[in-house]
Coordinates of C-alpha atoms in Angstrom, one line a residue:
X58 CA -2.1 -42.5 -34.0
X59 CA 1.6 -41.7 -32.9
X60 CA 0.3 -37.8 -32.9
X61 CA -2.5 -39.7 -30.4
X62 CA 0.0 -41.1 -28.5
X63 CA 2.5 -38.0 -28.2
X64 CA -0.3 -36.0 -26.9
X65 CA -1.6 -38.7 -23.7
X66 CA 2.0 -39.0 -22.9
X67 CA 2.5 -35.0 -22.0
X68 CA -1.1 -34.7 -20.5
X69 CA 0.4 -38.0 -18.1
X70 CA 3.6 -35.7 -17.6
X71 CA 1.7 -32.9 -16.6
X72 CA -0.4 -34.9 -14.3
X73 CA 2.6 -36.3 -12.8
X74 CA 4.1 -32.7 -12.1
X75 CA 1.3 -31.7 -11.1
X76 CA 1.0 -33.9 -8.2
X77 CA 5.0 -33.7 -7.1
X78 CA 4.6 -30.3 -6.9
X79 CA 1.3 -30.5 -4.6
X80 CA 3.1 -33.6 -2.5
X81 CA 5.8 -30.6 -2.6
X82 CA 2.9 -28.2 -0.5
X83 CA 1.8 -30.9 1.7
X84 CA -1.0 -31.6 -0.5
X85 CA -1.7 -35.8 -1.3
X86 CA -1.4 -36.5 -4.6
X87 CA -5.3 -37.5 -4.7
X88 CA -6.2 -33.6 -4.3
X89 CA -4.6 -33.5 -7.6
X90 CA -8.1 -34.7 -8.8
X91 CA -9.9 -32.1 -6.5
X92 CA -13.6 -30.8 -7.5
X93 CA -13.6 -29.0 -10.8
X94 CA -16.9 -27.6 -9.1
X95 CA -18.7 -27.0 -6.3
X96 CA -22.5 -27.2 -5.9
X97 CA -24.9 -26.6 -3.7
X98 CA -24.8 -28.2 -0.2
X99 CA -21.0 -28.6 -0.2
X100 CA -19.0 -28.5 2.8
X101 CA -15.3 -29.4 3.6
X102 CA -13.8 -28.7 6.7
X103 CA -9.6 -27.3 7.1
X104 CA -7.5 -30.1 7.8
X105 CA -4.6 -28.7 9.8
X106 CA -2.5 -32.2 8.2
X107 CA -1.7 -30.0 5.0
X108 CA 1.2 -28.4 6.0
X109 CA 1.1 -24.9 3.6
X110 CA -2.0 -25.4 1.4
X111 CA -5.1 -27.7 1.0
X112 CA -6.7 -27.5 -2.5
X113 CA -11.0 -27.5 -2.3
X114 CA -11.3 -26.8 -6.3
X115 CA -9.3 -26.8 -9.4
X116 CA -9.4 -25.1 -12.6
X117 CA -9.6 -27.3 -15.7
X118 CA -6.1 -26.6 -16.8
X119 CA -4.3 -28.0 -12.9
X120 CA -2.2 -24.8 -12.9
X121 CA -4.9 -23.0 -10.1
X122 CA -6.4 -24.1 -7.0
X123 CA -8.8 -22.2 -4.8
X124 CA -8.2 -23.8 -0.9
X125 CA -6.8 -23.1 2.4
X126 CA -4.1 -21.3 2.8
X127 CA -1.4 -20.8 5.5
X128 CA -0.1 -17.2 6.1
X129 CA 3.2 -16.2 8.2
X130 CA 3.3 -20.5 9.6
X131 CA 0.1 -19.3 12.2
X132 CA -2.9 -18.1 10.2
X133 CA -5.4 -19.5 8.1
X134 CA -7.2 -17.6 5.1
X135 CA -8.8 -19.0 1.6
X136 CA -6.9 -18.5 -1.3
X137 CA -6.5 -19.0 -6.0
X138 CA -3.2 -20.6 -5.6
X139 CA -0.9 -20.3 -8.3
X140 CA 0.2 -23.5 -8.1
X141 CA 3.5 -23.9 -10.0
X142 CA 5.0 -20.5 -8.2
X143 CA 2.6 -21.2 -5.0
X144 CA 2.0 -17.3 -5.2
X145 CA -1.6 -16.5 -4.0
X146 CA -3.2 -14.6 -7.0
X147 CA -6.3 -13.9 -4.5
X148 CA -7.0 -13.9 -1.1
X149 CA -10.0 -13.6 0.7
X150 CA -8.3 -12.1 3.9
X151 CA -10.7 -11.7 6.7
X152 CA -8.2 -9.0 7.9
X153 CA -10.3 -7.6 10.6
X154 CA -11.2 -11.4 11.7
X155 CA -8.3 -13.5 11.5
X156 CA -7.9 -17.3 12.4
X157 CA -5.5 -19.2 13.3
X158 CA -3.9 -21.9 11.2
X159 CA -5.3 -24.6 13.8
X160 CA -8.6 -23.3 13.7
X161 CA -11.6 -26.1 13.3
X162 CA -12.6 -23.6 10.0
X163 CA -14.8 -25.0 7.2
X164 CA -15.8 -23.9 3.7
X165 CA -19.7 -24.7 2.2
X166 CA -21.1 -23.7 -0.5
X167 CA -25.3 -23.4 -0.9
X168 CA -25.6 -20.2 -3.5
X169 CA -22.7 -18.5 -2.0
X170 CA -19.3 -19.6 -0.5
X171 CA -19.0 -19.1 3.4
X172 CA -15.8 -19.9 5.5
X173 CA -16.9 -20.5 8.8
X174 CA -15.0 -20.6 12.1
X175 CA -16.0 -24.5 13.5
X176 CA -15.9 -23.3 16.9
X177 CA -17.6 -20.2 17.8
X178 CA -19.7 -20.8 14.1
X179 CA -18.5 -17.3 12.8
X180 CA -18.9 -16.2 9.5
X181 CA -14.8 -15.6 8.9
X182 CA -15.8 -14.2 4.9
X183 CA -18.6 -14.6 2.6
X184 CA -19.2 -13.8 -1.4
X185 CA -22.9 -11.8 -1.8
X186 CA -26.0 -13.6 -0.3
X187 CA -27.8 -11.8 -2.8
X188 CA -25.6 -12.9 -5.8
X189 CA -26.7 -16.7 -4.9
X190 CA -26.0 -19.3 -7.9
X191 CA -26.2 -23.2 -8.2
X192 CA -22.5 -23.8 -8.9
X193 CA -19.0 -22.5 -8.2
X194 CA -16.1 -22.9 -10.4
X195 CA -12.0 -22.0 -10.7
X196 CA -11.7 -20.8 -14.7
X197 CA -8.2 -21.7 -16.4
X198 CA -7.5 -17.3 -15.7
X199 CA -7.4 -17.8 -11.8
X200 CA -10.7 -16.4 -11.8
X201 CA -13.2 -18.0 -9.3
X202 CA -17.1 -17.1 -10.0
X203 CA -20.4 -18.5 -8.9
X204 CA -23.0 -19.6 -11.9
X205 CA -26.4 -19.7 -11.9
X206 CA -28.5 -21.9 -14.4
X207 CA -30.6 -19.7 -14.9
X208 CA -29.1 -16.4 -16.2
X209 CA -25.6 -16.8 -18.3
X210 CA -22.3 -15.2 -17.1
X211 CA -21.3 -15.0 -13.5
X212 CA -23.4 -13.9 -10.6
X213 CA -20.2 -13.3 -8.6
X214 CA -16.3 -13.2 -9.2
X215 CA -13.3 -13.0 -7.5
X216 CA -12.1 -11.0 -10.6
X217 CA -14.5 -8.4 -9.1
X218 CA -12.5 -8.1 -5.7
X219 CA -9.3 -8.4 -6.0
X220 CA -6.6 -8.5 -2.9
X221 CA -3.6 -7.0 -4.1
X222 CA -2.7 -8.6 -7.4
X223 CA -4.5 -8.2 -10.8
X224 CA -3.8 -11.3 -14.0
X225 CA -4.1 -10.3 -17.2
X226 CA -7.2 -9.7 -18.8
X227 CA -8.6 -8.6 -15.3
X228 CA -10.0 -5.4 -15.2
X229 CA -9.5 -3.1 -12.2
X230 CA -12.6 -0.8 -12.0
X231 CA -13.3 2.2 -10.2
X232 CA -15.4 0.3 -7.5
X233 CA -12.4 -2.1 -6.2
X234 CA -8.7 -1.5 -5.4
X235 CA -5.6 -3.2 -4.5
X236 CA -4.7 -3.4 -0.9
X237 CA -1.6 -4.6 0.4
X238 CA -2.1 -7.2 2.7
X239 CA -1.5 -5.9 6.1
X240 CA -4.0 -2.4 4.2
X241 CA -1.9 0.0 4.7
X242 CA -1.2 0.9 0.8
X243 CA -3.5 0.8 -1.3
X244 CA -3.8 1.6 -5.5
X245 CA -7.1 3.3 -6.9
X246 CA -8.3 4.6 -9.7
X247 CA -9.4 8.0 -10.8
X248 CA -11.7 10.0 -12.7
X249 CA -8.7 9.9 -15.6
X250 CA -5.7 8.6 -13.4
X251 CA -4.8 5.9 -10.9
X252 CA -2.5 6.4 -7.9
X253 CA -0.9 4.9 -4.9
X254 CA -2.8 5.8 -1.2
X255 CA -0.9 5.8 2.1
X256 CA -4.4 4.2 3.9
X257 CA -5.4 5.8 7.0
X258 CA -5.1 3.3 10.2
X259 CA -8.1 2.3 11.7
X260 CA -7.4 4.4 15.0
X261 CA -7.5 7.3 13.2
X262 CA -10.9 7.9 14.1
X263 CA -11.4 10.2 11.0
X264 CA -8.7 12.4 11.7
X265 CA -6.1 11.2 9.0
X266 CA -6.6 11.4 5.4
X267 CA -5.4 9.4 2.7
X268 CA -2.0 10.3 1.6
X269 CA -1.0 9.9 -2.5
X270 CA 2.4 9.1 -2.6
X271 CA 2.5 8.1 -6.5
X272 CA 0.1 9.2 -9.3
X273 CA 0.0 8.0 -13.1
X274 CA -2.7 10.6 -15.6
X275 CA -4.2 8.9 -18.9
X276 CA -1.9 10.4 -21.8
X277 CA -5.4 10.1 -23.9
X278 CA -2.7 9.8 -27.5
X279 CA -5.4 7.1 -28.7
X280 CA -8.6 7.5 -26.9
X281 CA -10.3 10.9 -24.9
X282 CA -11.6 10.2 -22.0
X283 CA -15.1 11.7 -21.7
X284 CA -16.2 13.1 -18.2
X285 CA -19.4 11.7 -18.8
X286 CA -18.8 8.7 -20.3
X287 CA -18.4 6.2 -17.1
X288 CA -15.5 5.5 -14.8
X289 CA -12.4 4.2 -16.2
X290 CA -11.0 0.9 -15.7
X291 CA -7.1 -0.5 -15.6
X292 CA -6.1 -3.7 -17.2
X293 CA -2.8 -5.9 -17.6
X294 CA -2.5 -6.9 -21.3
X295 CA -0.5 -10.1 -22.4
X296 CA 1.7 -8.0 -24.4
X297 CA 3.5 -6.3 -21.7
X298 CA 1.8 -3.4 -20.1
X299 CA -0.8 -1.9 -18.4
X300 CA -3.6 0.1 -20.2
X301 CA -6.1 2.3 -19.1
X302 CA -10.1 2.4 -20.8
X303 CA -12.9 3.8 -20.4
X304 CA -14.5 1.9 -23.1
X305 CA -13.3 -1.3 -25.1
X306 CA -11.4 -0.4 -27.9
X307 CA -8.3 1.5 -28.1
X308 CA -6.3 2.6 -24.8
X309 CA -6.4 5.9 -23.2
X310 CA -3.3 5.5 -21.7
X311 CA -0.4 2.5 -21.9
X312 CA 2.2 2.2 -19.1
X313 CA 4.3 0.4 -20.8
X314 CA 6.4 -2.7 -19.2
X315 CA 10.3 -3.7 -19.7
X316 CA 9.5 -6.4 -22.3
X317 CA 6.2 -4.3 -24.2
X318 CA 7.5 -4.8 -27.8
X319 CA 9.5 -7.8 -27.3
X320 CA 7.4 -10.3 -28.4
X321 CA 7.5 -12.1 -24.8
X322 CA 3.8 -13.6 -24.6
X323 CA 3.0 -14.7 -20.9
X324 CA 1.1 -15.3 -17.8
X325 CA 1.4 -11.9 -16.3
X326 CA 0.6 -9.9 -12.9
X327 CA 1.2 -6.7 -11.4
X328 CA 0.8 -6.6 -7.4
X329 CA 1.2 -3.9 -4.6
X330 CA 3.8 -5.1 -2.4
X331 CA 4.2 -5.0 1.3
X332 CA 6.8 -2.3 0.7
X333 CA 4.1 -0.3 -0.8
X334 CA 5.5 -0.9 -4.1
X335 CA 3.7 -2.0 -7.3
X336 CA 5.3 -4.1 -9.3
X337 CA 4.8 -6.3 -12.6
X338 CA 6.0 -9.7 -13.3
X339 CA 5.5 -12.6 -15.9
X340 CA 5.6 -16.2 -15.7
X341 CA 8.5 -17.9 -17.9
X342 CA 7.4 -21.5 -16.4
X343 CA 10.0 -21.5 -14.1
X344 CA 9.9 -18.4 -12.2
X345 CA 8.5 -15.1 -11.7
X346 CA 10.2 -12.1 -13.7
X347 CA 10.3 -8.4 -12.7
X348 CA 9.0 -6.6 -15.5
X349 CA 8.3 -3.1 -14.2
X350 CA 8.8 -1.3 -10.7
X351 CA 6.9 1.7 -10.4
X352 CA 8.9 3.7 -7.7
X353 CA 12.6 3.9 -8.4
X354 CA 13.7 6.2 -5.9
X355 CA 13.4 5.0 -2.5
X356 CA 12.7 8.0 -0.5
X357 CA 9.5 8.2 -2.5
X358 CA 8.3 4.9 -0.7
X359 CA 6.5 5.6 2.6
X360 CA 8.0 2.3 3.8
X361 CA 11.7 3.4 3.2
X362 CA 11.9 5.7 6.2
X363 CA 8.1 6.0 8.0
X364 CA 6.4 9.1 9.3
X365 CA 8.1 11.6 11.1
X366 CA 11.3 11.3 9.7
X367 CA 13.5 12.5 6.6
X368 CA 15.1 10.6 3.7
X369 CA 18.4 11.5 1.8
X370 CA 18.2 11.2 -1.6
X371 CA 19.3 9.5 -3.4
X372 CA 20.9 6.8 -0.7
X373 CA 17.7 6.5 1.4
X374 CA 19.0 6.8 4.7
X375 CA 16.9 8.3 7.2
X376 CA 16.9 10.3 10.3
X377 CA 13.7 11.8 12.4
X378 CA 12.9 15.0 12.3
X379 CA 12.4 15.3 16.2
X380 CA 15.2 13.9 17.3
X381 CA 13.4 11.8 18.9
X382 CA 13.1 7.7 18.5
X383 CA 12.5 4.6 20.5
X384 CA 14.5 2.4 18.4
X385 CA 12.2 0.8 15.6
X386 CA 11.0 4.5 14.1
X387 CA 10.7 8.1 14.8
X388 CA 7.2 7.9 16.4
X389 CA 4.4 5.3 18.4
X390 CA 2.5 3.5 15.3
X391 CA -0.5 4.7 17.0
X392 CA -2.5 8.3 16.6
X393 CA -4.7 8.1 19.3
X394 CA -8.2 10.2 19.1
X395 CA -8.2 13.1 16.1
X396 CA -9.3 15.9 18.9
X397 CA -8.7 19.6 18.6
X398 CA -7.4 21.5 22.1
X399 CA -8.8 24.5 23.5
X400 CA -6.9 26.6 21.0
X401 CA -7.6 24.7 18.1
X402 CA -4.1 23.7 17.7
X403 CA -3.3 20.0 17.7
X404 CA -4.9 17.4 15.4
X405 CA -3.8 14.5 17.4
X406 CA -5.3 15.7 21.2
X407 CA -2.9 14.7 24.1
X408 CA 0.9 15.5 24.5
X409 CA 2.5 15.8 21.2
X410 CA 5.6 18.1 19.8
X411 CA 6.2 20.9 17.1
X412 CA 9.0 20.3 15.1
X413 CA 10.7 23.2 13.3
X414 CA 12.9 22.1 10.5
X415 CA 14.8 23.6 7.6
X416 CA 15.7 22.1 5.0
X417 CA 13.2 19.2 4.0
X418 CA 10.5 19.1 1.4
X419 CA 7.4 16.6 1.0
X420 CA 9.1 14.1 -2.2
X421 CA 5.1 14.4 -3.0
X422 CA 5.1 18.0 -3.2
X423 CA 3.2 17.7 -6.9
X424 CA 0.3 16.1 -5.2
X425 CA -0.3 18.1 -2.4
X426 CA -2.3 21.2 -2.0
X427 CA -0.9 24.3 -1.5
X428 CA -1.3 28.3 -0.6
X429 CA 0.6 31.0 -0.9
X430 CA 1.6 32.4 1.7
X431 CA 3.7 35.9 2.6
X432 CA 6.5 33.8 4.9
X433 CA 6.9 30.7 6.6
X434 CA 5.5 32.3 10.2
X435 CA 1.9 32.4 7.9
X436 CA 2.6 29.3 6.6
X437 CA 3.1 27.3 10.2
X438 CA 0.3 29.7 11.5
X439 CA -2.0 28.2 9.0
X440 CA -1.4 24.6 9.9
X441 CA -1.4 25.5 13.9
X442 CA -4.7 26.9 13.7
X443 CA -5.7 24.0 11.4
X444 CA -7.6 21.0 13.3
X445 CA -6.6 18.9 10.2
X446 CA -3.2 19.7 9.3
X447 CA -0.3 17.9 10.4
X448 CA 2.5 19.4 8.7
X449 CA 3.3 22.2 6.6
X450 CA 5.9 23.2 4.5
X451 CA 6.7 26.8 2.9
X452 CA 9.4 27.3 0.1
X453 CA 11.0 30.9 -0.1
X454 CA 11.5 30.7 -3.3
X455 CA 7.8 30.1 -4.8
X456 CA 6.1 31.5 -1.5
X457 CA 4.3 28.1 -2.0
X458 CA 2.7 26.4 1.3
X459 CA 2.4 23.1 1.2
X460 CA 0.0 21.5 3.8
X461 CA -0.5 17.4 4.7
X462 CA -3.5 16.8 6.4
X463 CA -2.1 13.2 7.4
X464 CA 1.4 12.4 10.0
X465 CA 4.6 13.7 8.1
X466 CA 5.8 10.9 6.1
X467 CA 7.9 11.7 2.1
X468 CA 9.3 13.5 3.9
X469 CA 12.9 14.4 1.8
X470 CA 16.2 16.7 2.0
X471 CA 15.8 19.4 0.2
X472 CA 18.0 23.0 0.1
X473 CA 17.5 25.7 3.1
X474 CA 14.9 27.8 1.7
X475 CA 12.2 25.2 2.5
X476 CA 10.8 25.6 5.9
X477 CA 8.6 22.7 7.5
X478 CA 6.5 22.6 10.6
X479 CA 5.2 19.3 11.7
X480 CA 2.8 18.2 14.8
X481 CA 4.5 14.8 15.6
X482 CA 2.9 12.3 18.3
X483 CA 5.0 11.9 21.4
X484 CA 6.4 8.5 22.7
X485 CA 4.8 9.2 25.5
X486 CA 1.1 9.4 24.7
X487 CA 1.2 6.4 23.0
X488 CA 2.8 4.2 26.3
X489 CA -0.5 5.2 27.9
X490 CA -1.7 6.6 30.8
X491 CA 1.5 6.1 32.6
X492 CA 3.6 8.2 29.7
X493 CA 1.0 10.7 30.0
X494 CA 1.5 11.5 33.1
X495 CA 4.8 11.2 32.7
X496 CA 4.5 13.7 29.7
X497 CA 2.5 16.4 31.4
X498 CA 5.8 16.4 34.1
X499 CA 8.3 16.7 31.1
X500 CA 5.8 19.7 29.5
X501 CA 5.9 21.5 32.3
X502 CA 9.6 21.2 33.3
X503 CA 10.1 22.0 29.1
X504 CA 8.2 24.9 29.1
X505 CA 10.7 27.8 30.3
X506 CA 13.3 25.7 28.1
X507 CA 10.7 25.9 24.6
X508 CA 10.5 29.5 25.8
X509 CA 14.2 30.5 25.3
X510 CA 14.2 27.8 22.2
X511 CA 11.3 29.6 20.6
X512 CA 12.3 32.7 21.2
X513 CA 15.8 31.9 19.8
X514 CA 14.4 30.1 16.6
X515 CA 13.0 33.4 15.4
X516 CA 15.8 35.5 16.4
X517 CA 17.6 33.5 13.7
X518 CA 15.0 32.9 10.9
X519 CA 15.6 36.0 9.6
X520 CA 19.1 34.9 8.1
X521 CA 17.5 31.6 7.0
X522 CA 17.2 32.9 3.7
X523 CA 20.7 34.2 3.5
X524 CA 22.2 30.9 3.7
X525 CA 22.0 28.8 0.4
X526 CA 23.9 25.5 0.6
X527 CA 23.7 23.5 -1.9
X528 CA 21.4 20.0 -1.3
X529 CA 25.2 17.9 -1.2
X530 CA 26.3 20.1 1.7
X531 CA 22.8 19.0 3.0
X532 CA 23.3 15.5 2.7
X533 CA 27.1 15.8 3.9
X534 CA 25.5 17.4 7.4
X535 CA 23.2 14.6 7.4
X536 CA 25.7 12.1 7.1
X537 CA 25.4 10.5 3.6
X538 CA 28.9 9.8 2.8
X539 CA 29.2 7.3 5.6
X540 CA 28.4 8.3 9.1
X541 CA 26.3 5.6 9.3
X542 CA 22.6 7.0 9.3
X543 CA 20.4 4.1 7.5
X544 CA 16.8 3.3 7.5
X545 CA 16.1 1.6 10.6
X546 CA 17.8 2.0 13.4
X547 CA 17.5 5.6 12.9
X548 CA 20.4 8.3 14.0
X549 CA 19.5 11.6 15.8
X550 CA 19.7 14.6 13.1
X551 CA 22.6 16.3 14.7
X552 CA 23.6 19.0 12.6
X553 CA 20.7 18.7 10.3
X554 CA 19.9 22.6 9.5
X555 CA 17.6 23.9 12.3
X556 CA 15.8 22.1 15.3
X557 CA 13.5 23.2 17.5
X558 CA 11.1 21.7 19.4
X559 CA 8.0 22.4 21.9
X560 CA 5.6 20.4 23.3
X561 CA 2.1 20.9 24.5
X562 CA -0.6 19.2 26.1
X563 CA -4.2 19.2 25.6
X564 CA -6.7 16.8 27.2

């Protein structure tokens, strides 16, 4: 009896917690007792009264809540609420149709889940039509799925489409990945491996590629991995890491996490931050812990410095590689059309400039492709030629040329025998037609100038190689110890090694 008795009084507790901390979100305590399941011919709309989340459904344990969410104050999207953290585990995020928090949105459910824009009646995000079932439910793993009596297991997860966060016990297959939320990172697997993309931008138009920044291979010490045995999959185990499989059983690979071996059983996550960052953390019931971080150099982020510009190791200070910035980075955000001139020359089409530089390296040289090449002349010759190519990079020592087929970004301090060339997007294309014109003017009155420039750049290559500083003299021309270069706003090069610069335009 008293055993009875101990155990109603700390399910009341919890119930009582449980709705403090949703009158905490702007959630009524009566939502506390929210639908532990939805059937068919269910409908609620958004009630803008909620002030940061309204719960829809619960899972049976009160710690999850799928419902709507509010993102940055303004915009509306559906959301698996951690509730004691208020961390969204998973997001639908109708990226490409976004609403506003105000929106007169509603969620149904008759086989699948629909959110639905009230007013124009657009279809904002949807689960599978053809993966219809006669009940949705929130399981006590975060997981959200849609049953059907008639076959057993789930005819649809969330599990199966994750945002950017994977729970424990959630397997990340080859046919999902993580995005970050505003899609510009994202983490993928491979055939044995799973890396970290730099995403392509939708204005791109097909003429950027993705860009690995970060890349982890199977150690296969307790399990081979058999080329034709199925795609792998990635999962976050409760003991502290993250393991890779092909098949259930033992792991081909273990990445292990700070408390793996420490006996610390917990809710865990690992998530792919806005600052393109993944990063692991477990729940002690108060708070979330950092428990791994994959990147621990910051020039090896893409967010640390952006594209067309260089980062000093290891303070991660940055400076553009043009010379060139409008105050926020070293380039316009956008691309424009991927067209190739005349001569075959330029990936980007438009007025754009060639930046000669000595002295930097790609900090994801590992993963890039390469040729060899007799000097750095054939090197930058290869890339000019190359519709595709954005940058390229040739080491006199190796006779290694390294070519990026997306905008220079990793781009790192290195010692003077590495050479880079880099096609970087003008200011002035992206302010329009106006800075076009504008650009064609300063072409023309730059040409004679790139002329003398040019011709003076290869008058001096030839002692390039004769000149080995050491990568602290580097960093000392680049300011490091204290001029006051730092990520954002950026500082023009100055004495950075070589500069030279040309511009062209193509139509």
């Amino acid at each position: 009896m008293e055993a009875a008795m101990a155990a109603k009084r700390i399910v009341t507790a919890c119930m009582a917690a449980a709705a403090l901390l949703l009158v905490s979100f702007g959630v009524a305590p009566t939502a506390a007792a929210s639908r532990m399941e939805l059937q068919r011919g269910f409908s609620v709309a958004h009630d803008t009264s909620y002030s940061q989340f309204q719960p829809v459904l619960s899972d049976p344990t009160g710690v999850f809540a799928l419902g709507f969410l509010r993102v940055n104050f303004t915009m509306l999207d559906l959301a698996v609420l951690h509730l004691p953290s208020s961390f969204p585990i998973w997001r639908a995020i109708p990226a490409d149709r976004p609403a506003p928090w105000s929106a007169p949105a509603s969620l149904s459910f008759n086989g699948s889940l629909v959110l639905t824009h009230g007013a124009t009646n657009q279809v904002l995000w949807s689960t599978d039509a053809a993966a219809a079932g006669d009940r949705a439910v929130l399981l006590n793993t975060s997981n959200l799925q849609i049953k059907s009596d008639s076959s057993p297991g789930a005819v649809w997860q969330s599990f199966d489409y994750p945002s950017d966060t994977i729970v424990q016990d959630q397997n990340l297959t080859s046919s999902a990945a993580l995005h970050t939320i505003d899609r510009r990172f994202a983490m993928r697997l491979g055939s044995n491996y799973f890396a970290l993309y730099i995403e392509p931008p939708p204005s791109s138009y097909g003429g950027v590629s993705a860009a690995m920044y970060w890349k982890h291979t199977a150690l296969e010490a307790k399990a081979q991995i058999d080329p034709a045995g199925g795609p792998i999959y990635a999962r976050v185990e409760p003991d502290g890491y993250l393991a890779m499989y092909q098949k259930e059983g033992a792991p081909a690979d273990v990445m292990s996490f700070d408390t793996f071996n420490h006996g610390i059983r917990a809710f865990r996550r690992i998530t792919l931050e806005p600052d393109s960052n993944l990063r692991a953390y477990y729940w002690d019931g108060s708070r979330w812990n950092l428990d791994y971080t994959t990147i621990t150099d910051s020039c090896e982020l893409p967010t640390t410095c952006g594209a067309y510009s260089v980062c000093v190791p290891p303070s991660g200070r940055c400076a553009c590689l043009a010379n060139a910035t409008d105050g926020s980075g070293c380039a316009a955000a956008s691309v424009g059309n991927a067209l190739c001139g005349t001569t075959g020359r330029e990936v980007v089409g438009g007025l754009y400039w060639e930046a000669r530089r000595q002295g930097v390296e790609p900090a994801n040289k590992e993963l890039l492709g390469f040729e060899h090449e007799l000097s750095a002349e054939d090197c930058e010759a290869r890339c000019a030629r190359n519709c595709s190519c954005w940058g390229a990079v040739y080491s006199n020592g190796t006779g290694y040329c390294y070519i990026m087929d997306y905008p220079a970004q990793l781009m790192v301090a290195a010692d003077e025998r590495k050479v880079g060339y880099f096609k970087v997007r003008s200011m002035e294309e992206a302010a329009g037609r106006g800075g076009r014109a504008a650009g064609v003017t300063a072409a023309l009155l730059a040409t004679g100038v790139a002329v003398v420039v040019v011709a003076a750049a290869f008058g001096t290559y030839r002692v390039w190689d004769k000149r080995r500083h050491t990568e602290e003299e580097i960093r000392r021309q680049l300011g490091a110890d204290g001029d006051g270069l730092s990520p954002g706003p950026y500082k023009n090069l100055g004495s950075f090694s070589s500069v030279e610069l040309s511009n062209s335009f193509r139509r």
